[in-house]
XYZ file of C-alpha atoms in Angstrom:
508
model
C -28.105 32.377 165.022
C -29.078 29.646 167.473
C -30.191 26.264 166.193
C -33.601 24.822 166.999
C -35.434 21.659 166.206
C -37.907 21.623 163.323
C -40.832 21.109 165.711
C -39.824 24.015 167.911
C -39.310 26.248 164.857
C -42.808 25.454 163.576
C -44.254 26.200 166.985
C -42.560 29.586 167.312
C -42.564 30.857 163.716
C -44.969 33.708 163.017
C -46.142 33.507 159.423
C -47.298 36.334 157.202
C -50.884 36.027 156.037
C -51.539 35.898 152.301
C -53.667 39.037 152.450
C -51.034 40.967 154.430
C -48.325 40.194 151.902
C -50.691 40.864 149.009
C -51.667 44.326 150.205
C -48.089 45.146 151.242
C -46.977 44.272 147.713
C -49.754 46.460 146.308
C -48.515 49.340 148.467
C -44.996 48.909 147.091
C -46.440 49.278 143.579
C -48.859 52.158 144.143
C -46.403 54.570 145.747
C -48.168 57.744 144.523
C -50.894 59.010 142.210
C -48.526 60.749 139.799
C -49.087 58.183 137.020
C -52.878 58.662 136.800
C -52.825 61.518 134.243
C -50.573 59.514 131.898
C -53.039 56.627 132.011
C -55.997 59.003 131.704
C -54.432 60.562 128.602
C -55.150 57.258 126.855
C -58.884 57.533 127.701
C -60.586 54.121 127.214
C -57.484 52.570 125.668
C -56.108 52.713 129.201
C -57.702 49.292 129.733
C -55.344 47.845 127.135
C -52.275 49.441 128.699
C -53.225 48.622 132.287
C -54.209 45.081 131.302
C -50.914 44.594 129.434
C -48.972 45.877 132.434
C -50.873 43.668 134.882
C -51.006 40.364 132.991
C -47.751 40.430 131.014
C -45.575 42.347 133.466
C -46.844 42.556 137.030
C -47.824 38.896 137.498
C -44.724 37.339 135.827
C -42.414 39.759 137.668
C -44.027 38.926 140.998
C -43.776 35.160 140.521
C -40.184 35.268 139.270
C -39.172 37.580 142.130
C -40.803 35.176 144.595
C -38.730 32.270 143.342
C -35.505 34.261 143.416
C -36.338 35.830 146.763
C -37.103 32.492 148.386
C -33.825 31.062 147.076
C -31.604 33.945 148.236
C -33.693 35.427 151.047
C -31.023 34.751 153.673
C -28.397 36.753 151.789
C -28.127 40.537 152.111
C -28.448 42.607 148.965
C -31.679 41.310 147.442
C -31.412 41.911 143.707
C -27.622 41.968 143.990
C -27.637 38.436 145.457
C -30.102 37.146 142.853
C -28.165 38.344 139.821
C -24.770 37.471 141.304
C -25.973 33.914 141.924
C -26.843 33.525 138.244
C -24.213 35.585 136.444
C -21.510 36.443 138.996
C -20.735 39.486 141.130
C -19.640 41.616 138.184
C -23.102 41.483 136.596
C -24.771 41.637 140.011
C -22.947 44.867 140.779
C -23.816 46.328 137.380
C -27.526 45.623 137.906
C -27.785 46.873 141.500
C -25.836 49.988 140.507
C -28.128 50.447 137.512
C -31.145 50.069 139.793
C -29.794 52.932 141.875
C -29.109 55.039 138.782
C -32.582 54.481 137.318
C -34.178 55.665 140.541
C -31.980 58.758 140.405
C -33.262 59.403 136.885
C -36.824 58.878 138.122
C -36.592 61.402 140.989
C -37.163 64.575 138.897
C -40.570 63.299 137.703
C -41.689 62.716 141.280
C -40.386 66.119 142.305
C -42.227 67.865 139.447
C -45.458 66.183 140.560
C -44.879 67.480 144.097
C -44.149 70.930 142.635
C -47.555 70.931 140.960
C -49.159 69.967 144.274
C -47.534 72.870 146.097
C -48.582 75.264 143.319
C -52.228 74.197 143.664
C -51.981 74.295 147.463
C -51.128 78.008 147.240
C -53.876 78.553 144.648
C -51.327 79.238 141.910
C -52.018 76.513 139.352
C -50.512 78.715 136.648
C -46.970 78.243 137.946
C -47.332 74.447 137.887
C -46.600 74.749 134.153
C -43.707 77.147 134.639
C -40.629 75.109 133.760
C -38.288 77.339 135.790
C -40.418 76.973 138.932
C -40.633 73.204 138.488
C -36.878 72.893 137.959
C -35.939 75.028 140.968
C -38.507 73.293 143.192
C -37.280 69.840 142.137
C -33.697 70.666 143.070
C -34.527 72.366 146.384
C -37.086 69.778 147.505
C -34.803 66.862 146.732
C -32.046 68.302 148.900
C -34.619 68.807 151.674
C -35.559 65.124 151.446
C -31.867 64.223 151.482
C -31.307 66.244 154.673
C -34.226 64.404 156.304
C -32.652 61.121 155.218
C -29.456 62.124 157.033
C -31.310 62.039 160.382
C -31.970 58.288 160.499
C -33.566 55.432 158.609
C -36.197 55.030 161.333
C -37.312 58.669 161.193
C -37.500 58.558 157.407
C -39.605 55.374 157.597
C -42.182 57.085 159.833
C -42.399 60.036 157.429
C -42.926 57.757 154.433
C -45.574 55.590 156.115
C -47.649 58.637 157.024
C -47.102 60.000 153.518
C -48.587 56.917 151.863
C -51.728 56.996 154.008
C -52.330 60.751 153.888
C -50.871 61.595 150.486
C -51.825 58.587 148.355
C -54.572 56.435 149.867
C -56.817 59.236 151.209
C -56.705 61.492 148.103
C -57.240 58.432 145.885
C -60.439 57.493 147.734
C -61.697 61.085 147.610
C -60.957 61.306 143.874
C -63.102 58.254 143.142
C -65.940 59.606 145.321
C -65.833 62.953 143.500
C -66.053 61.141 140.168
C -69.017 59.067 141.356
C -70.790 62.324 142.234
C -69.720 63.799 138.878
C -71.342 61.085 136.764
C -74.384 60.666 139.039
C -75.268 64.343 138.620
C -75.146 64.201 134.835
C -71.941 66.134 134.193
C -70.145 65.860 130.881
C -67.744 62.912 130.671
C -64.325 63.816 129.311
C -63.807 60.824 127.015
C -67.176 61.372 125.322
C -66.158 64.717 123.867
C -63.039 64.245 121.803
C -62.500 63.537 118.142
C -58.803 62.766 118.350
C -58.279 59.535 116.339
C -55.721 58.369 118.927
C -58.536 57.698 121.408
C -61.716 57.973 119.324
C -63.204 55.962 116.472
C -66.212 56.664 114.237
C -69.102 54.183 114.392
C -72.391 54.775 112.567
C -71.432 58.375 112.024
C -70.771 59.023 115.710
C -67.546 59.348 117.671
C -66.997 56.488 120.095
C -64.124 55.832 122.534
C -61.448 53.397 121.422
C -60.699 50.414 123.612
C -57.668 49.315 121.577
C -54.805 51.676 120.646
C -54.899 53.415 117.292
C -51.730 52.023 115.752
C -50.254 53.796 112.760
C -46.739 53.397 114.092
C -44.884 52.723 117.314
C -45.361 56.347 118.389
C -49.006 55.559 119.142
C -47.893 52.998 121.740
C -45.123 55.074 123.301
C -47.078 55.663 126.518
C -46.956 51.926 127.265
C -43.402 52.150 128.589
C -44.287 55.018 130.926
C -47.434 53.302 132.181
C -45.459 50.105 132.742
C -43.193 51.990 135.143
C -46.182 52.660 137.400
C -46.535 48.896 137.949
C -42.889 48.375 138.869
C -41.826 47.476 142.394
C -43.501 44.089 142.864
C -40.097 42.410 143.127
C -39.377 44.326 146.333
C -41.615 41.957 148.280
C -40.581 38.699 146.580
C -38.068 37.948 149.320
C -40.916 37.516 151.800
C -42.417 34.484 150.032
C -40.759 32.143 152.519
C -42.547 33.888 155.387
C -45.860 32.437 154.216
C -47.058 29.195 155.765
C -47.429 27.561 152.343
C -45.416 29.616 149.802
C -46.272 27.359 146.851
C -49.975 28.149 147.186
C -49.920 31.364 149.184
C -47.585 33.497 147.116
C -49.474 33.219 143.803
C -52.591 34.201 145.764
C -50.734 37.177 147.280
C -49.605 38.257 143.810
C -53.172 38.053 142.546
C -54.341 40.206 145.469
C -51.625 42.757 144.666
C -52.415 42.659 140.933
C -56.163 43.123 141.425
C -55.614 45.894 143.996
C -53.138 47.802 141.802
C -55.356 47.312 138.744
C -58.384 48.639 140.627
C -56.596 51.665 142.096
C -54.970 52.693 138.831
C -58.069 52.035 136.717
C -60.547 53.800 138.996
C -58.182 56.723 139.548
C -57.364 57.117 135.855
C -61.038 56.819 134.903
C -61.871 59.580 137.367
C -59.244 61.906 135.910
C -60.218 61.059 132.314
C -63.907 61.543 133.064
C -63.567 64.926 134.752
C -60.767 66.559 132.738
C -61.382 67.124 128.985
C -58.955 65.257 126.742
C -57.528 68.401 125.131
C -56.802 69.868 128.585
C -55.113 66.756 130.020
C -51.654 67.515 131.389
C -49.314 64.758 132.564
C -48.068 66.771 135.506
C -51.218 68.563 136.709
C -54.078 66.370 135.453
C -54.854 64.985 138.912
C -55.100 68.447 140.473
C -57.184 69.720 137.553
C -59.648 66.876 138.204
C -60.002 67.856 141.865
C -60.304 71.527 140.914
C -63.122 70.926 138.423
C -64.869 68.426 140.671
C -65.038 70.588 143.777
C -65.843 73.716 141.790
C -68.954 71.994 140.459
C -69.797 70.187 143.699
C -69.488 72.920 146.341
C -68.580 75.993 144.221
C -65.248 76.445 145.967
C -61.776 74.983 145.664
C -60.519 75.170 149.230
C -60.551 71.330 149.595
C -58.253 71.177 146.558
C -55.646 73.214 148.402
C -55.685 70.798 151.335
C -55.618 67.721 149.107
C -52.839 69.214 146.996
C -50.544 69.706 149.955
C -51.300 66.151 151.113
C -50.554 64.774 147.632
C -47.333 66.794 147.501
C -46.396 65.372 150.907
C -47.177 61.866 149.678
C -45.014 62.357 146.592
C -42.103 63.682 148.640
C -42.519 60.878 151.184
C -42.313 58.365 148.341
C -39.150 60.061 147.125
C -37.721 59.860 150.639
C -38.366 56.118 150.772
C -36.547 55.593 147.480
C -33.671 57.875 148.557
C -32.759 55.467 151.347
C -33.673 52.156 149.722
C -31.598 51.613 146.558
C -28.701 53.645 147.933
C -28.548 51.222 150.862
C -28.216 48.396 148.363
C -25.314 50.264 146.767
C -23.729 50.544 150.223
C -23.892 46.749 150.484
C -21.916 46.430 147.240
C -19.475 49.070 148.449
C -18.711 46.946 151.495
C -18.219 44.001 149.186
C -15.284 45.883 147.697
C -17.071 46.970 144.515
C -16.841 50.719 145.215
C -14.051 52.967 146.586
C -13.722 53.639 150.337
C -15.198 57.141 150.028
C -18.582 55.534 149.226
C -18.352 53.085 152.133
C -18.616 55.748 154.811
C -21.692 56.234 156.987
C -22.490 58.773 159.679
C -23.044 58.023 163.371
C -26.623 56.934 162.605
C -25.541 54.491 159.910
C -26.725 56.633 156.976
C -24.685 56.436 153.756
C -23.963 60.178 153.593
C -21.464 60.310 150.718
C -23.635 58.138 148.478
C -26.600 60.406 149.182
C -24.568 63.536 148.406
C -23.461 62.167 145.029
C -27.065 61.132 144.394
C -28.235 64.680 145.132
C -25.730 66.204 142.719
C -26.802 63.927 139.863
C -30.499 64.556 140.555
C -29.858 68.311 140.522
C -28.223 68.035 137.110
C -31.096 65.943 135.723
C -33.718 68.272 137.201
C -32.109 71.136 135.319
C -33.712 69.640 132.169
C -36.882 71.415 133.302
C -35.035 74.713 133.169
C -34.357 74.332 129.460
C -37.591 72.695 128.193
C -40.594 75.029 128.036
C -43.174 72.217 127.994
C -43.225 70.579 131.441
C -45.239 67.568 130.237
C -42.686 66.830 127.532
C -39.812 67.145 129.986
C -41.725 64.933 132.431
C -42.167 62.232 129.789
C -38.581 62.507 128.526
C -37.155 61.931 132.000
C -39.660 59.115 132.584
C -38.527 57.441 129.354
C -34.903 57.590 130.535
C -35.846 55.931 133.829
C -37.984 53.317 132.082
C -35.212 52.286 129.682
C -32.859 51.618 132.595
C -35.476 49.882 134.738
C -36.475 47.524 131.933
C -32.857 46.426 131.476
C -32.924 45.344 135.124
C -36.093 43.329 134.625
C -34.763 41.604 131.509
C -31.676 40.477 133.433
C -33.841 39.359 136.383
C -35.954 37.142 134.112
C -32.825 35.743 132.479
C -31.338 35.022 135.919
C -34.382 33.003 136.975
C -34.154 30.846 133.839
C -30.386 30.373 134.111
C -30.542 29.333 137.766
C -32.985 26.518 136.926
C -30.183 25.018 134.805
C -27.045 25.947 136.759
C -28.443 25.414 140.283
C -31.479 23.132 139.925
C -31.131 21.847 143.493
C -31.033 25.312 145.068
C -33.655 25.301 147.879
C -36.629 27.404 146.835
C -39.472 27.958 149.309
C -41.546 29.050 146.339
C -40.997 27.587 142.884
C -42.899 28.467 139.738
C -44.753 25.258 138.850
C -44.335 23.370 135.605
C -40.606 22.706 135.796
C -38.479 24.249 133.058
C -41.527 24.765 130.867
C -43.146 26.796 133.651
C -40.145 29.057 134.204
C -39.721 29.594 130.455
C -43.427 30.418 130.168
C -43.620 33.030 132.938
C -40.092 34.450 132.715
C -40.223 34.253 128.922
C -43.513 36.139 128.666
C -42.260 38.722 131.113
C -38.994 39.113 129.210
C -40.750 39.606 125.857
C -43.204 42.123 127.322
C -40.378 44.094 128.908
C -38.276 43.930 125.728
C -41.193 45.328 123.706
C -41.701 48.146 126.217
C -37.946 48.798 126.149
C -38.115 49.463 122.403
C -41.082 51.785 122.910
C -39.142 53.808 125.492
C -37.056 55.199 122.625
C -40.063 56.184 120.485
C -41.379 59.778 120.800
C -45.105 59.735 121.728
C -47.552 61.090 119.187
C -49.678 62.571 122.020
C -47.081 65.158 123.136
C -45.196 68.048 121.502
C -41.776 66.468 122.014
C -40.071 68.585 119.382
C -37.308 67.039 117.330
C -37.740 63.229 117.314
C -34.016 62.834 116.664
C -33.152 64.907 119.738
C -35.613 62.903 121.867
C -34.173 59.560 120.761
C -30.621 60.838 121.202
C -31.306 61.987 124.777
C -33.079 58.790 125.865
C -30.622 56.456 124.123
C -27.654 58.524 125.246
C -28.846 58.449 128.842
C -29.337 54.671 128.723
C -25.882 54.101 127.239
C -24.021 56.489 129.549
C -25.690 55.310 132.753
C -25.332 51.638 131.787
C -21.632 52.167 131.132
C -20.903 53.737 134.534
C -20.927 50.499 136.606
C -18.857 48.720 133.948
C -16.215 51.454 134.097
C -16.189 51.402 137.903
C -15.842 47.619 137.920
C -12.802 47.785 135.639
C -11.218 50.347 137.959
C -11.801 48.209 141.055
C -8.816 47.727 143.338
C -8.126 45.104 146.041
C -7.660 47.933 148.538
C -11.363 48.770 148.204
C -12.325 45.690 150.250
C -12.835 46.930 153.834
C -11.951 44.943 156.965
C -14.786 42.780 158.259
C -15.200 44.869 161.385
C -15.641 48.052 159.332
C -18.257 46.376 157.170
C -20.137 45.056 160.207
C -20.083 48.457 161.899
C -21.385 50.236 158.821
C -24.129 47.825 157.798
C -25.138 46.872 161.306
C -26.232 43.504 162.671
C -29.528 43.535 160.810
C -28.282 44.769 157.471
C -30.705 42.816 155.362
C -31.078 45.004 152.315
C -33.385 42.609 150.517
C -36.356 44.877 151.126
C -34.548 47.698 149.367
C -34.819 46.303 145.856
C -35.819 48.695 143.136
């Protein structure tokens, strides 16, 4: 890198606008519409869950990630660099590896959502609930996405960008418009016709929607952990805080833009699904498509638009999967070339794609997707796999918050383009609130939800807890097996990662 004077740098630097970073961050959060039915299942109590996720999770996570990103933005690895700076490379490796694993656990839920979209596209909504179809589709479609990823990072990026616009943004806008027509024409509103005490209370002899969860035990709050996962991803953009002209003022504004945008999209979308689909018919995997089906049937007495929208939504879901296939695995490649993984996982093809890592990823996803083959209820399998992913993801966030606090004490003079105001009290306030919120959601991830026929609670807890323990142990075992011979020569590392191998944007 050539050196320049401060004046010349200011004259030539192109800054990100606050709005651009805010909406980019929102896009990294709202990667698909698959979470809308889970929120809609809570009817009016969704405001509590979405508000909790926004205020106690999204905003603290964004501010903490901004501080860490601005401090380590010049180092490759993103989350790996942040955690290593606070707790050492051993913990940094464990967390970045865990971030890769949790995404692997998440993949089957995204694939099942795409499976439902394809089923509706071919006017066969009945097979969207067929657990064998969903399982086979998830395995086959994931390997298709993996093959596309083998082509090149640039090609995959173009596919994912088009997928977000056509498969997430456009259907989301249409869904809200359909709901506006639905209520303006006097159709029955879903949340007004249920007597389930989980979402309804009795006032003056009449059933009224609840706006606060009906708590008779932790099982009534179990959906919180799953809904929280829909707001994850804000930390992926924290490294760009230093690209703002005035990070101290601009980044909090960008986070507020992202928070308001995500809140609006999720709330309006979930309200639309909850308003159109009756509570007793709400399905976590197909609720969105059921809303379109009912809406267009009433509006134009045909469902052909649903078939088009369904294929677009399926494309959007698969495009989101494709983006995640390349992202976290690229971060793992960075650790591999730091000598943390064996040489077999350091190899890339002629286009720089981490082929062996992707193959192992595909095998694990195939095994996890086979859960659908053995659980008759697709919604229950969907939630079980989501709970596994959530438990791992929340561990990552707890360590990230702890890292931000620790670095204020161990490296107080570390240059930070953005710094949470208020000194140590400020960092304890934001990181502390975020940590407590995540810790509470982490506990809930192990509680079977009262809203779904999970089956044996003991089996559910055993599967979720067992998955968290096994997957968390894998990086620790690998680290203990590490050998000096795993460290590749500098020229091999440079050739594999390339001259612009900044993996900071690949955070989970």
